Each structure stands twice: as structure tokens, then as C-alpha cells.
mmCIF file of C-alpha atoms in Angstrom:
data_model
loop_
_atom_site.group_PDB
_atom_site.id
_atom_site.type_symbol
_atom_site.label_atom_id
_atom_site.label_comp_id
_atom_site.label_asym_id
_atom_site.label_seq_id
_atom_site.Cartn_x
_atom_site.Cartn_y
_atom_site.Cartn_z
ATOM 1 C CA MET A 40 20.712 -16.935 -5.231
ATOM 2 C CA ALA A 41 19.058 -15.857 -8.526
ATOM 3 C CA THR A 42 18.161 -18.475 -11.102
ATOM 4 C CA ALA A 43 19.484 -18.281 -14.635
ATOM 5 C CA ALA A 44 16.137 -16.918 -15.884
ATOM 6 C CA ALA A 45 16.041 -14.333 -13.104
ATOM 7 C CA SER A 46 19.573 -13.288 -13.855
ATOM 8 C CA ASP A 47 18.746 -12.746 -17.511
ATOM 9 C CA LEU A 48 15.693 -10.688 -16.581
ATOM 10 C CA GLU A 49 17.816 -8.680 -14.154
ATOM 11 C CA SER A 50 20.321 -7.800 -16.833
ATOM 12 C CA LYS A 51 17.545 -6.658 -19.262
ATOM 13 C CA ALA A 52 16.006 -4.557 -16.406
ATOM 14 C CA LYS A 53 19.310 -2.874 -15.677
ATOM 15 C CA ALA A 54 19.695 -2.076 -19.323
ATOM 16 C CA ALA A 55 16.197 -0.601 -19.589
ATOM 17 C CA PHE A 56 17.001 1.469 -16.525
ATOM 18 C CA VAL A 57 20.133 2.867 -18.130
ATOM 19 C CA ASP A 58 17.976 3.826 -21.223
ATOM 20 C CA ASP A 59 15.677 5.727 -18.828
ATOM 21 C CA ASP A 60 12.724 3.299 -19.458
ATOM 22 C CA PHE A 61 11.912 2.916 -15.843
ATOM 23 C CA GLU A 62 8.500 1.479 -16.424
ATOM 24 C CA LEU A 63 9.999 -1.471 -18.487
ATOM 25 C CA ALA A 64 12.748 -1.854 -15.831
ATOM 26 C CA ALA A 65 10.192 -2.174 -13.006
ATOM 27 C CA GLU A 66 8.176 -4.744 -15.060
ATOM 28 C CA LEU A 67 11.408 -6.864 -15.843
ATOM 29 C CA TYR A 68 12.353 -6.721 -12.161
ATOM 30 C CA THR A 69 8.852 -8.027 -11.325
ATOM 31 C CA GLN A 70 9.322 -10.940 -13.617
ATOM 32 C CA ALA A 71 12.737 -11.623 -12.173
ATOM 33 C CA ILE A 72 11.252 -11.640 -8.679
ATOM 34 C CA GLU A 73 8.626 -14.082 -9.703
ATOM 35 C CA ALA A 74 11.464 -16.410 -10.972
ATOM 36 C CA SER A 75 13.631 -15.843 -7.802
ATOM 37 C CA PRO A 76 11.405 -14.425 -4.955
ATOM 38 C CA ALA A 77 14.133 -14.770 -2.274
ATOM 39 C CA THR A 78 16.683 -12.447 -3.952
ATOM 40 C CA ALA A 79 16.955 -9.138 -1.994
ATOM 41 C CA GLU A 80 18.953 -7.465 -4.822
ATOM 42 C CA LEU A 81 15.956 -7.601 -7.063
ATOM 43 C CA TYR A 82 13.666 -5.933 -4.621
ATOM 44 C CA ALA A 83 16.178 -3.181 -3.900
ATOM 45 C CA ASP A 84 16.698 -2.498 -7.573
ATOM 46 C CA ARG A 85 12.894 -2.489 -8.328
ATOM 47 C CA ALA A 86 12.662 0.075 -5.483
ATOM 48 C CA GLN A 87 14.977 2.318 -7.459
ATOM 49 C CA ALA A 88 12.804 2.073 -10.560
ATOM 50 C CA HIS A 89 9.712 2.867 -8.468
ATOM 51 C CA ILE A 90 11.443 5.972 -7.144
ATOM 52 C CA LYS A 91 12.044 7.058 -10.662
ATOM 53 C CA LEU A 92 8.396 6.466 -11.547
ATOM 54 C CA GLY A 93 7.266 8.425 -8.513
ATOM 55 C CA ASN A 94 5.674 5.281 -6.880
ATOM 56 C CA TYR A 95 7.195 5.963 -3.493
ATOM 57 C CA THR A 96 4.941 3.754 -1.341
ATOM 58 C CA GLU A 97 5.789 0.806 -3.595
ATOM 59 C CA ALA A 98 9.466 1.683 -3.410
ATOM 60 C CA VAL A 99 9.259 1.598 0.523
ATOM 61 C CA ALA A 100 7.520 -1.770 0.322
ATOM 62 C CA ASP A 101 10.187 -3.213 -1.865
ATOM 63 C CA ALA A 102 13.046 -1.780 0.262
ATOM 64 C CA ASN A 103 11.421 -3.282 3.275
ATOM 65 C CA LYS A 104 11.414 -6.724 1.554
ATOM 66 C CA ALA A 105 14.967 -6.419 0.527
ATOM 67 C CA ILE A 106 15.887 -5.522 4.195
ATOM 68 C CA GLU A 107 13.884 -8.499 5.424
ATOM 69 C CA LEU A 108 15.812 -10.826 3.090
ATOM 70 C CA ASP A 109 19.196 -9.160 3.707
ATOM 71 C CA PRO A 110 19.409 -6.899 6.750
ATOM 72 C CA SER A 111 22.903 -5.778 5.790
ATOM 73 C CA MET A 112 22.062 -4.445 2.300
ATOM 74 C CA HIS A 113 22.937 -0.790 2.686
ATOM 75 C CA LYS A 114 21.335 0.299 -0.587
ATOM 76 C CA ALA A 115 18.006 -1.022 0.526
ATOM 77 C CA TYR A 116 18.102 1.379 3.432
ATOM 78 C CA LEU A 117 19.158 4.145 1.073
ATOM 79 C CA ARG A 118 16.201 3.498 -1.230
ATOM 80 C CA LYS A 119 13.746 3.407 1.718
ATOM 81 C CA GLY A 120 15.177 6.641 3.099
ATOM 82 C CA ALA A 121 14.945 8.339 -0.342
ATOM 83 C CA ALA A 122 11.326 7.305 -0.878
ATOM 84 C CA CYS A 123 10.195 8.228 2.685
ATOM 85 C CA ILE A 124 11.592 11.715 2.193
ATOM 86 C CA ARG A 125 9.447 12.092 -0.905
ATOM 87 C CA LEU A 126 6.512 11.018 1.220
ATOM 88 C CA GLU A 127 7.461 13.568 3.855
ATOM 89 C CA GLU A 128 8.073 10.715 6.264
ATOM 90 C CA TYR A 129 11.300 12.402 7.651
ATOM 91 C CA GLN A 130 11.514 10.520 10.925
ATOM 92 C CA THR A 131 11.090 7.133 9.250
ATOM 93 C CA ALA A 132 13.659 8.154 6.524
ATOM 94 C CA LYS A 133 16.243 9.250 9.019
ATOM 95 C CA ALA A 134 15.833 5.991 11.052
ATOM 96 C CA ALA A 135 16.445 3.925 7.860
ATOM 97 C CA LEU A 136 19.271 6.025 6.718
ATOM 98 C CA GLU A 137 21.073 5.865 10.027
ATOM 99 C CA LEU A 138 20.877 2.044 10.046
ATOM 100 C CA GLY A 139 21.988 1.849 6.419
ATOM 101 C CA TYR A 140 24.907 4.148 7.110
ATOM 102 C CA SER A 141 26.171 1.638 9.739
ATOM 103 C CA PHE A 142 26.700 -0.806 6.897
ATOM 104 C CA ALA A 143 28.210 1.797 4.486
ATOM 105 C CA SER A 144 30.285 4.148 6.645
ATOM 106 C CA GLY A 145 31.688 6.971 4.572
ATOM 107 C CA ASP A 146 29.095 6.946 1.916
ATOM 108 C CA SER A 147 28.191 10.567 1.290
ATOM 109 C CA ARG A 148 24.762 9.896 0.015
ATOM 110 C CA PHE A 149 23.654 8.792 3.424
ATOM 111 C CA THR A 150 25.124 11.781 5.247
ATOM 112 C CA ARG A 151 23.607 14.243 2.668
ATOM 113 C CA LEU A 152 20.093 12.642 2.955
ATOM 114 C CA MET A 153 20.312 12.553 6.755
ATOM 115 C CA LYS A 154 21.204 16.213 6.855
ATOM 116 C CA GLU A 155 18.145 16.942 4.654
ATOM 117 C CA CYS A 156 15.987 14.935 7.102
ATOM 118 C CA ASP A 157 17.284 16.883 10.014
ATOM 119 C CA GLU A 158 16.509 20.227 8.271
ATOM 120 C CA ARG A 159 13.000 19.109 7.334
ATOM 121 C CA ILE A 160 12.260 17.790 10.863
ATOM 122 C CA ALA A 161 13.497 21.120 12.306
ATOM 123 C CA GLU A 162 11.232 22.985 9.950
ATOM 124 C CA GLU A 163 8.240 20.882 11.031
ATOM 125 C CA LEU A 164 8.977 21.472 14.678
ATOM 126 C CA SER A 165 9.372 25.205 14.314
ATOM 127 C CA GLU A 166 6.260 25.147 11.962
ATOM 128 C CA VAL A 167 8.197 26.837 9.218
ATOM 129 C CA PRO A 168 6.520 26.056 5.953
ATOM 130 C CA VAL A 169 8.742 23.968 3.566
ATOM 131 C CA LYS A 170 9.219 25.538 0.217
ATOM 132 C CA LYS A 171 7.734 23.395 -2.480
ATOM 133 C CA ALA A 172 8.829 23.057 -5.989
ATOM 134 C CA GLU A 173 6.714 24.868 -8.575
ATOM 135 C CA ASP A 174 4.251 22.815 -10.666
ATOM 136 C CA GLY A 175 5.994 20.953 -13.397
ATOM 137 C CA ALA A 176 9.480 21.247 -11.860
ATOM 138 C CA ALA A 177 11.326 18.151 -10.663
ATOM 139 C CA ALA A 178 12.777 17.966 -7.169
ATOM 140 C CA PRO A 179 16.047 16.335 -7.976
ATOM 141 C CA SER A 180 17.799 16.343 -4.596
ATOM 142 C CA VAL A 181 16.690 12.896 -3.493
ATOM 143 C CA ALA A 182 16.933 11.222 -6.925
ATOM 144 C CA SER A 183 20.463 12.529 -7.416
ATOM 145 C CA PHE A 184 21.619 10.735 -4.164
ATOM 146 C CA VAL A 185 20.328 7.371 -5.251
ATOM 147 C CA GLU A 186 21.215 7.755 -8.957
ATOM 148 C CA GLU A 187 23.541 5.164 -10.359
ATOM 149 C CA LYS A 188 23.870 7.153 -13.500
ATOM 150 C CA ASP A 189 25.520 10.594 -14.096
ATOM 151 C CA ASP A 190 22.449 12.414 -15.456
ATOM 152 C CA ALA A 191 19.272 12.624 -13.267
ATOM 153 C CA ALA A 192 15.994 11.993 -15.131
ATOM 154 C CA ASN A 193 12.843 14.051 -14.696
ATOM 155 C CA MET A 194 10.502 11.799 -12.646
ATOM 156 C CA ASP A 195 7.377 13.968 -13.436
ATOM 157 C CA ASN A 196 7.134 12.944 -17.029
ATOM 158 C CA THR A 197 5.860 9.496 -16.333
ATOM 159 C CA PRO A 198 2.848 7.613 -17.789
ATOM 160 C CA PRO A 199 -0.202 7.174 -15.461
ATOM 161 C CA MET A 200 -0.395 3.953 -13.572
ATOM 162 C CA VAL A 201 -3.290 1.539 -14.411
ATOM 163 C CA GLU A 202 -5.467 0.945 -11.242
ATOM 164 C CA VAL A 203 -5.832 -2.699 -10.477
ATOM 165 C CA LYS A 204 -8.652 -4.061 -8.324
ATOM 166 C CA PRO A 205 -7.229 -5.191 -5.048
ATOM 167 C CA LYS A 206 -7.261 -8.878 -4.013
ATOM 168 C CA TYR A 207 -8.920 -8.175 -0.665
ATOM 169 C CA ARG A 208 -11.711 -5.805 0.222
ATOM 170 C CA HIS A 209 -11.085 -3.311 2.943
ATOM 171 C CA ASP A 210 -13.019 -0.902 5.190
ATOM 172 C CA PHE A 211 -12.446 1.483 8.013
ATOM 173 C CA TYR A 212 -14.149 3.531 10.771
ATOM 174 C CA ASN A 213 -13.195 6.365 13.069
ATOM 175 C CA SER A 214 -13.077 6.561 16.867
ATOM 176 C CA ALA A 215 -11.856 9.590 18.845
ATOM 177 C CA THR A 216 -8.339 8.458 19.012
ATOM 178 C CA GLU A 217 -7.985 5.678 16.315
ATOM 179 C CA VAL A 218 -8.794 4.761 12.785
ATOM 180 C CA VAL A 219 -9.679 1.054 12.682
ATOM 181 C CA LEU A 220 -8.952 -0.574 9.225
ATOM 182 C CA THR A 221 -10.205 -4.037 8.419
ATOM 183 C CA ILE A 222 -8.782 -6.028 5.497
ATOM 184 C CA PHE A 223 -11.052 -8.948 4.825
ATOM 185 C CA ALA A 224 -8.337 -11.569 4.214
ATOM 186 C CA LYS A 225 -9.860 -14.941 5.365
ATOM 187 C CA GLY A 226 -7.710 -17.763 6.652
ATOM 188 C CA VAL A 227 -4.378 -16.030 6.163
ATOM 189 C CA PRO A 228 -1.530 -17.246 8.513
ATOM 190 C CA ALA A 229 -0.101 -14.488 10.736
ATOM 191 C CA GLU A 230 3.410 -15.291 9.600
ATOM 192 C CA ASN A 231 2.425 -14.298 6.095
ATOM 193 C CA VAL A 232 1.331 -10.866 7.033
ATOM 194 C CA VAL A 233 3.757 -7.933 7.390
ATOM 195 C CA VAL A 234 2.523 -4.430 8.513
ATOM 196 C CA ASP A 235 4.755 -1.403 8.741
ATOM 197 C CA PHE A 236 3.692 1.962 10.236
ATOM 198 C CA GLY A 237 5.153 5.374 9.281
ATOM 199 C CA GLU A 238 4.307 8.862 10.251
ATOM 200 C CA GLN A 239 1.765 9.202 7.503
ATOM 201 C CA MET A 240 2.275 5.850 5.764
ATOM 202 C CA LEU A 241 0.983 2.319 6.009
ATOM 203 C CA SER A 242 2.467 -0.748 4.331
ATOM 204 C CA VAL A 243 0.494 -4.031 4.397
ATOM 205 C CA SER A 244 1.884 -7.151 2.688
ATOM 206 C CA ILE A 245 0.212 -10.495 2.529
ATOM 207 C CA GLU A 246 2.216 -13.237 0.741
ATOM 208 C CA VAL A 247 0.756 -16.763 0.833
ATOM 209 C CA PRO A 248 2.804 -19.284 -1.125
ATOM 210 C CA GLY A 249 1.077 -20.285 -4.449
ATOM 211 C CA GLU A 250 -1.190 -17.168 -4.389
ATOM 212 C CA GLU A 251 -0.903 -13.705 -5.829
ATOM 213 C CA PRO A 252 0.752 -11.339 -3.272
ATOM 214 C CA TYR A 253 -1.236 -8.505 -1.808
ATOM 215 C CA HIS A 254 0.294 -5.094 -1.179
ATOM 216 C CA PHE A 255 -1.512 -2.065 0.271
ATOM 217 C CA GLN A 256 0.575 1.098 0.754
ATOM 218 C CA PRO A 257 -1.527 4.212 1.135
ATOM 219 C CA ARG A 258 -0.206 7.559 2.097
ATOM 220 C CA LEU A 259 -2.580 8.189 5.021
ATOM 221 C CA PHE A 260 -5.177 10.879 5.352
ATOM 222 C CA SER A 261 -3.357 12.361 8.393
ATOM 223 C CA LYS A 262 -0.463 11.670 10.523
ATOM 224 C CA ILE A 263 -0.405 8.739 13.018
ATOM 225 C CA ILE A 264 1.622 7.645 16.097
ATOM 226 C CA PRO A 265 3.482 4.543 14.782
ATOM 227 C CA GLU A 266 4.552 3.232 18.214
ATOM 228 C CA LYS A 267 0.970 3.241 19.447
ATOM 229 C CA SER A 268 -0.443 1.650 16.249
ATOM 230 C CA ARG A 269 -0.927 -2.050 16.126
ATOM 231 C CA TYR A 270 -2.511 -4.906 14.168
ATOM 232 C CA GLN A 271 -4.004 -8.335 14.683
ATOM 233 C CA VAL A 272 -4.434 -11.197 12.306
ATOM 234 C CA LEU A 273 -7.778 -12.975 12.972
ATOM 235 C CA SER A 274 -9.414 -15.963 11.276
ATOM 236 C CA THR A 275 -11.585 -13.884 8.873
ATOM 237 C CA LYS A 276 -9.650 -10.536 8.681
ATOM 238 C CA VAL A 277 -6.577 -8.420 9.489
ATOM 239 C CA GLU A 278 -7.539 -5.713 11.962
ATOM 240 C CA ILE A 279 -5.187 -2.623 11.958
ATOM 241 C CA ARG A 280 -5.494 0.140 14.572
ATOM 242 C CA LEU A 281 -3.944 3.455 13.586
ATOM 243 C CA ALA A 282 -3.392 5.782 16.506
ATOM 244 C CA LYS A 283 -4.236 9.337 15.412
ATOM 245 C CA ALA A 284 -1.691 12.043 15.946
ATOM 246 C CA GLU A 285 -4.580 14.511 15.861
ATOM 247 C CA GLN A 286 -8.089 13.915 16.844
ATOM 248 C CA ILE A 287 -9.904 14.670 13.481
ATOM 249 C CA THR A 288 -12.372 12.692 11.471
ATOM 250 C CA TRP A 289 -10.812 10.837 8.574
ATOM 251 C CA THR A 290 -13.122 11.034 5.556
ATOM 252 C CA SER A 291 -10.911 8.503 3.709
ATOM 253 C CA LEU A 292 -7.764 6.443 4.274
ATOM 254 C CA ASP A 293 -5.858 8.039 1.377
ATOM 255 C CA TYR A 294 -4.207 11.497 1.503
ATOM 256 C CA ASP A 295 -4.970 12.057 -2.194
ATOM 257 C CA LYS A 296 -8.695 11.962 -1.349
ATOM 258 C CA LYS A 297 -8.349 14.452 1.497
ATOM 259 C CA PRO A 298 -10.834 17.384 1.145
ATOM 260 C CA LYS A 299 -9.410 20.852 0.922
ATOM 261 C CA ALA A 300 -11.505 21.961 3.828
ATOM 262 C CA VAL A 301 -10.028 21.387 7.278
ATOM 263 C CA PRO A 302 -11.756 18.354 8.837
ATOM 264 C CA GLN A 303 -13.986 18.808 11.938
ATOM 265 C CA LYS A 304 -12.537 17.952 15.216
ATOM 266 C CA ILE A 305 -14.139 14.893 16.939
ATOM 267 C CA ILE A 306 -15.815 16.237 20.129
ATOM 268 C CA PRO A 307 -15.778 13.873 23.116
ATOM 269 C CA PRO A 308 -18.916 13.554 25.259
ATOM 270 C CA VAL A 309 -17.615 15.892 28.004
ATOM 271 C CA LEU A 310 -17.075 18.670 25.394
ATOM 272 C CA LEU A 311 -20.477 18.101 23.922
ATOM 273 C CA ILE A 312 -22.042 18.543 27.348
ATOM 274 C CA ALA A 313 -20.067 21.871 27.633
ATOM 275 C CA LEU A 314 -21.643 22.903 24.378
ATOM 276 C CA LEU A 315 -25.164 22.212 25.577
ATOM 277 C CA LEU A 316 -24.410 24.204 28.815
ATOM 278 C CA SER A 317 -23.178 27.045 26.687
ATOM 279 C CA ALA A 318 -26.612 27.077 24.862
ATOM 280 C CA GLU A 319 -28.406 27.255 28.332
ATOM 281 C CA SER A 320 -26.230 30.063 29.636
ATOM 282 C CA ALA A 321 -26.319 32.227 26.449
ATOM 283 C CA GLN A 322 -27.838 35.640 27.292
ATOM 284 C CA ARG A 323 -29.769 37.925 25.203
ATOM 285 C CA PRO A 324 -27.396 40.420 23.801
ATOM 286 C CA SER A 325 -27.314 43.987 25.198
ATOM 287 C CA TYR A 326 -27.767 46.639 22.611
ATOM 288 C CA PRO A 327 -26.223 50.004 22.669
ATOM 289 C CA SER A 328 -28.296 52.843 23.948
ATOM 290 C CA SER A 329 -28.677 55.244 20.975
ATOM 291 C CA LYS A 330 -31.098 57.485 19.335
ATOM 292 C CA SER A 331 -30.542 55.577 16.170
ATOM 293 C CA LYS A 332 -33.497 54.389 14.365
ATOM 294 C CA LYS A 333 -31.960 50.972 13.659
ATOM 295 C CA ASP A 334 -34.408 48.199 14.620
ATOM 296 C CA TRP A 335 -32.084 45.929 16.798
ATOM 297 C CA ASP A 336 -34.887 43.385 17.572
ATOM 298 C CA LYS A 337 -35.382 42.883 13.863
ATOM 299 C CA LEU A 338 -31.643 42.542 13.248
ATOM 300 C CA GLU A 339 -31.401 39.963 15.974
ATOM 301 C CA ALA A 340 -34.265 37.952 14.431
ATOM 302 C CA GLU A 341 -32.586 38.070 11.073
ATOM 303 C CA VAL A 342 -29.276 36.805 12.487
ATOM 304 C CA LYS A 343 -31.088 33.876 14.266
ATOM 305 C CA LYS A 344 -32.899 33.048 11.073
ATOM 306 C CA GLU A 345 -29.510 32.921 9.182
ATOM 307 C CA GLU A 346 -28.066 30.651 11.863
ATOM 308 C CA LYS A 347 -30.990 28.264 11.655
ATOM 309 C CA GLU A 348 -30.775 28.187 7.862
ATOM 310 C CA GLU A 349 -27.028 27.732 7.758
ATOM 311 C CA LYS A 350 -26.101 24.402 6.104
ATOM 312 C CA LEU A 351 -23.492 22.573 7.992
ATOM 313 C CA GLU A 352 -22.100 19.089 7.405
ATOM 314 C CA GLY A 353 -20.578 16.263 9.517
ATOM 315 C CA ASP A 354 -19.701 16.900 13.234
ATOM 316 C CA ALA A 355 -20.540 20.607 12.893
ATOM 317 C CA ALA A 356 -24.148 19.851 11.887
ATOM 318 C CA LEU A 357 -24.511 17.212 14.582
ATOM 319 C CA ASN A 358 -23.319 19.647 17.331
ATOM 320 C CA LYS A 359 -25.724 22.391 16.088
ATOM 321 C CA PHE A 360 -28.603 19.864 16.150
ATOM 322 C CA PHE A 361 -27.842 19.160 19.895
ATOM 323 C CA ARG A 362 -27.579 22.676 20.763
ATOM 324 C CA ASP A 363 -30.864 23.528 19.062
ATOM 325 C CA ILE A 364 -32.713 20.756 20.798
ATOM 326 C CA TYR A 365 -31.151 21.772 24.195
ATOM 327 C CA SER A 366 -31.851 25.511 23.904
ATOM 328 C CA ASP A 367 -35.500 24.928 22.971
ATOM 329 C CA ALA A 368 -36.098 22.294 25.750
ATOM 330 C CA ASP A 369 -37.758 22.867 29.093
ATOM 331 C CA GLU A 370 -36.022 22.114 32.376
ATOM 332 C CA ASP A 371 -37.126 18.394 32.594
ATOM 333 C CA MET A 372 -36.025 17.757 29.013
ATOM 334 C CA ARG A 373 -32.607 19.269 29.673
ATOM 335 C CA ARG A 374 -32.188 17.218 32.835
ATOM 336 C CA ALA A 375 -33.076 13.995 30.886
ATOM 337 C CA MET A 376 -30.599 14.967 28.109
ATOM 338 C CA MET A 377 -27.741 15.513 30.454
ATOM 339 C CA LYS A 378 -28.343 12.414 32.556
ATOM 340 C CA SER A 379 -28.872 10.032 29.693
ATOM 341 C CA PHE A 380 -25.926 11.232 27.744
ATOM 342 C CA VAL A 381 -23.487 11.126 30.629
ATOM 343 C CA GLU A 382 -24.587 7.722 32.154
ATOM 344 C CA SER A 383 -24.684 5.912 28.749
ATOM 345 C CA ASN A 384 -21.241 7.212 27.809
ATOM 346 C CA GLY A 385 -22.533 9.212 24.945
ATOM 347 C CA THR A 386 -24.659 6.438 23.286
ATOM 348 C CA VAL A 387 -28.194 7.555 24.418
ATOM 349 C CA LEU A 388 -29.859 10.957 24.325
ATOM 350 C CA SER A 389 -33.279 11.043 25.807
ATOM 351 C CA THR A 390 -35.698 14.006 26.433
ATOM 352 C CA ASN A 391 -38.153 12.072 28.659
ATOM 353 C CA TRP A 392 -37.270 12.704 32.291
ATOM 354 C CA LYS A 393 -40.042 10.350 33.422
ATOM 355 C CA ASP A 394 -38.358 7.601 31.719
ATOM 356 C CA VAL A 395 -34.783 8.183 32.735
ATOM 357 C CA GLY A 396 -35.071 10.126 36.022
ATOM 358 C CA SER A 397 -35.507 7.182 38.320
ATOM 359 C CA LYS A 398 -32.972 4.786 36.809
ATOM 360 C CA LYS A 399 -29.489 4.498 35.457
ATOM 361 C CA VAL A 400 -29.258 4.829 31.746
ATOM 362 C CA GLU A 401 -27.265 1.908 30.199
ATOM 363 C CA GLY A 402 -25.126 2.259 27.225
ATOM 364 C CA SER A 403 -26.458 1.189 23.874
ATOM 365 C CA PRO A 404 -23.632 0.914 21.197
ATOM 366 C CA PRO A 405 -24.525 0.190 17.491
ATOM 367 C CA ASP A 406 -24.633 -3.367 16.397
ATOM 368 C CA GLY A 407 -21.365 -5.029 16.021
ATOM 369 C CA MET A 408 -19.582 -2.560 18.311
ATOM 370 C CA GLU A 409 -18.349 -2.815 21.800
ATOM 371 C CA LEU A 410 -18.998 -0.148 24.440
ATOM 372 C CA LYS A 411 -15.954 1.040 26.260
ATOM 373 C CA LYS A 412 -15.868 3.608 29.017
ATOM 374 C CA TRP A 413 -14.607 7.041 27.867
ATOM 375 C CA GLU A 414 -11.307 8.101 29.398
ATOM 376 C CA TYR A 415 -10.901 11.784 30.127
#
């Protein structure tokens, strides 16, 4: 139950919301939550303010907290569903809306949003592009369903958020099938850590009594498989394993930092071997018999020169590097490369047949990493 101070702040927050001052409303709800942290209503209402400000990941986090405190609060599910739709998390949105509808049967806001989810999911499955609003135009459909006022407000004309340095440092690395995120939170009890996975969303909350709460809710670089993702709270860190829906290299965690170019696919060892073999089997091109005076040998030399001088990055550059070594190697060097790469599970590449020909090549993972056998 909210304290008198929290109730007063809540009343002021609602008044600010009615006056379309959503930033002030969110701040007042934050103060009310500090005064009464176990009141689900405050989190659900702050989620509404966050939706108006366009802070959709924060809205989902608040809605999740409200649901945790009061699992039957239908408007918390409504706010979560609305925010997830704006994040293009249609499956997650639909699941929240269906559960919320069970507590508010007959509420047309749920049915209309669920219908929108079904339409968007169908579009994704059929690979029909979703028509986006033009720049500067608001997309009022979601906001109008969660609106508690008659007139919808334009959510695009909002002041920029001030970036705050996070309480805990984090880092990540890629594997072929996972992105492993480490949050360096030392000595945090497991019961104080809550991690939620969405299709392209992650929500991490660490709330230790007497300390400033930590919330990390990025819209992820690419889609994940929520049911295969997992986390573990260790003595010095929280380790989160995000199962990739597509085997591409993540250059960042955040979708907003995603490059415009399509990321390079991660190539497993068996495919890299195939690339090496393709370099070996490449034949000299046959030229058309013609009386033309065109110098085909010169043209071929120019093409090869352009290929060598081509500037590639990331995995593409690495794959070209391997192919070039292999194509210029003699028979013993090629045998050494194939044997060492396969037997070491992709961690050793030797060109010395005398060194590797008579023994099994053991794997040699980088410091701090564990070698696991590749599953084809």
C-alpha cells in the first residue's frame, strides 16, 4: 500500500500526465516509487509515461515489475504489449496481451492490439515489408489504445534523454551460435537479479536493498531465440547467453549501433575447409576463340591484381587471407593446413607438414576461453 508521500507524488504525476508533461510525470512516478517501492500501480503508470516519451524498453521493464508485484493487474500487461509492439516484439506483445485479456475480458483495447500483433506476425512470416510511417509522423495506433485521455499526444516531439553512466560495466563476445554478455556485478545475490528475453530485446534488472537499482534494456543488434537463451549469476558477474536466431557477427549489442551494411556470416570450420578446397580446384578460365586483338592474359592479370588489392573487413578479409595462403601453398603445406585445422577444431593453422604430419594436433583456445568440440 502506498504511503502518504507516495500518494501525494502519484497525484501530482497524474496531473502532469493530463497536462501532457510526460517527462515530469515519469520523474514524479520515480519519486513515488522510491517512497513506496512495492506498489505495482506506480510502475504500471510510469510505464505509460515512458510509452509517451518513446522509452519503450523502460516501459517494458516497468510493466514487468508491476506484473511481478501484482500478476492480475491487466493494465500492466496492456502497457507491456503496447511497448513491445513499438519495439517490433510482436510475439512477446501477443503473449502479454493474451494473458492480460484473461483478467479484463471484453476490453476492446486488448482485442485490437492482439489483432495488430497477428497482422504483423503474418507479415513477417510471409516476408511482406511492413509499411513504416514517414519521418516526423507519429504512429498513433498503439498510443491510442493505452491512452487514458481523449486526445492522443505526438510522441515524437520529446526532449532527448540524458545518458547516465551505468552502475556496472558490461562486455560481450560472439560465438557461432551465441552472444555471451557479461555484466560485472560482484557479490549480487541471485534472487536480486531478473533477466527477461524477447525476440530482439533484453531486460536486466539488479535491485539490491539499500543500493541504487540497475536496469539494462537494450534493443538487441539482431533477433534471438528467447527459449534457448539463459543466464547464470556467479560470484563476480552475471553471465547471459543469447541464442542467435541467425548466425551473423554482432558488432554491438545495441540495434541503434547496427551498421547499415549486412553483417558477415560466421563461417564454421567445415565451411572454411570447403573454401580452401575451392581455391585448390579453381581452374584457369577458358577464353573464347576469336580473332579479336583483346589481350585476355593481360585482362586476367588485371583482374587478379584488383582482387588482391581489394580491401575487405572482418570475416570476409579473414576468409580471403586463408584462401590466398592455401592457393599459393605447395602440396605439403596444404596437407598441413587441412590436418591442423580439422584436428584442432579450428584453433590451429600450421603450414609445417614435418611438425604436424606425424602427430595429432591438439586444440589451443585463446586465454580465458574453453575449447568445445564443434557440432556439425
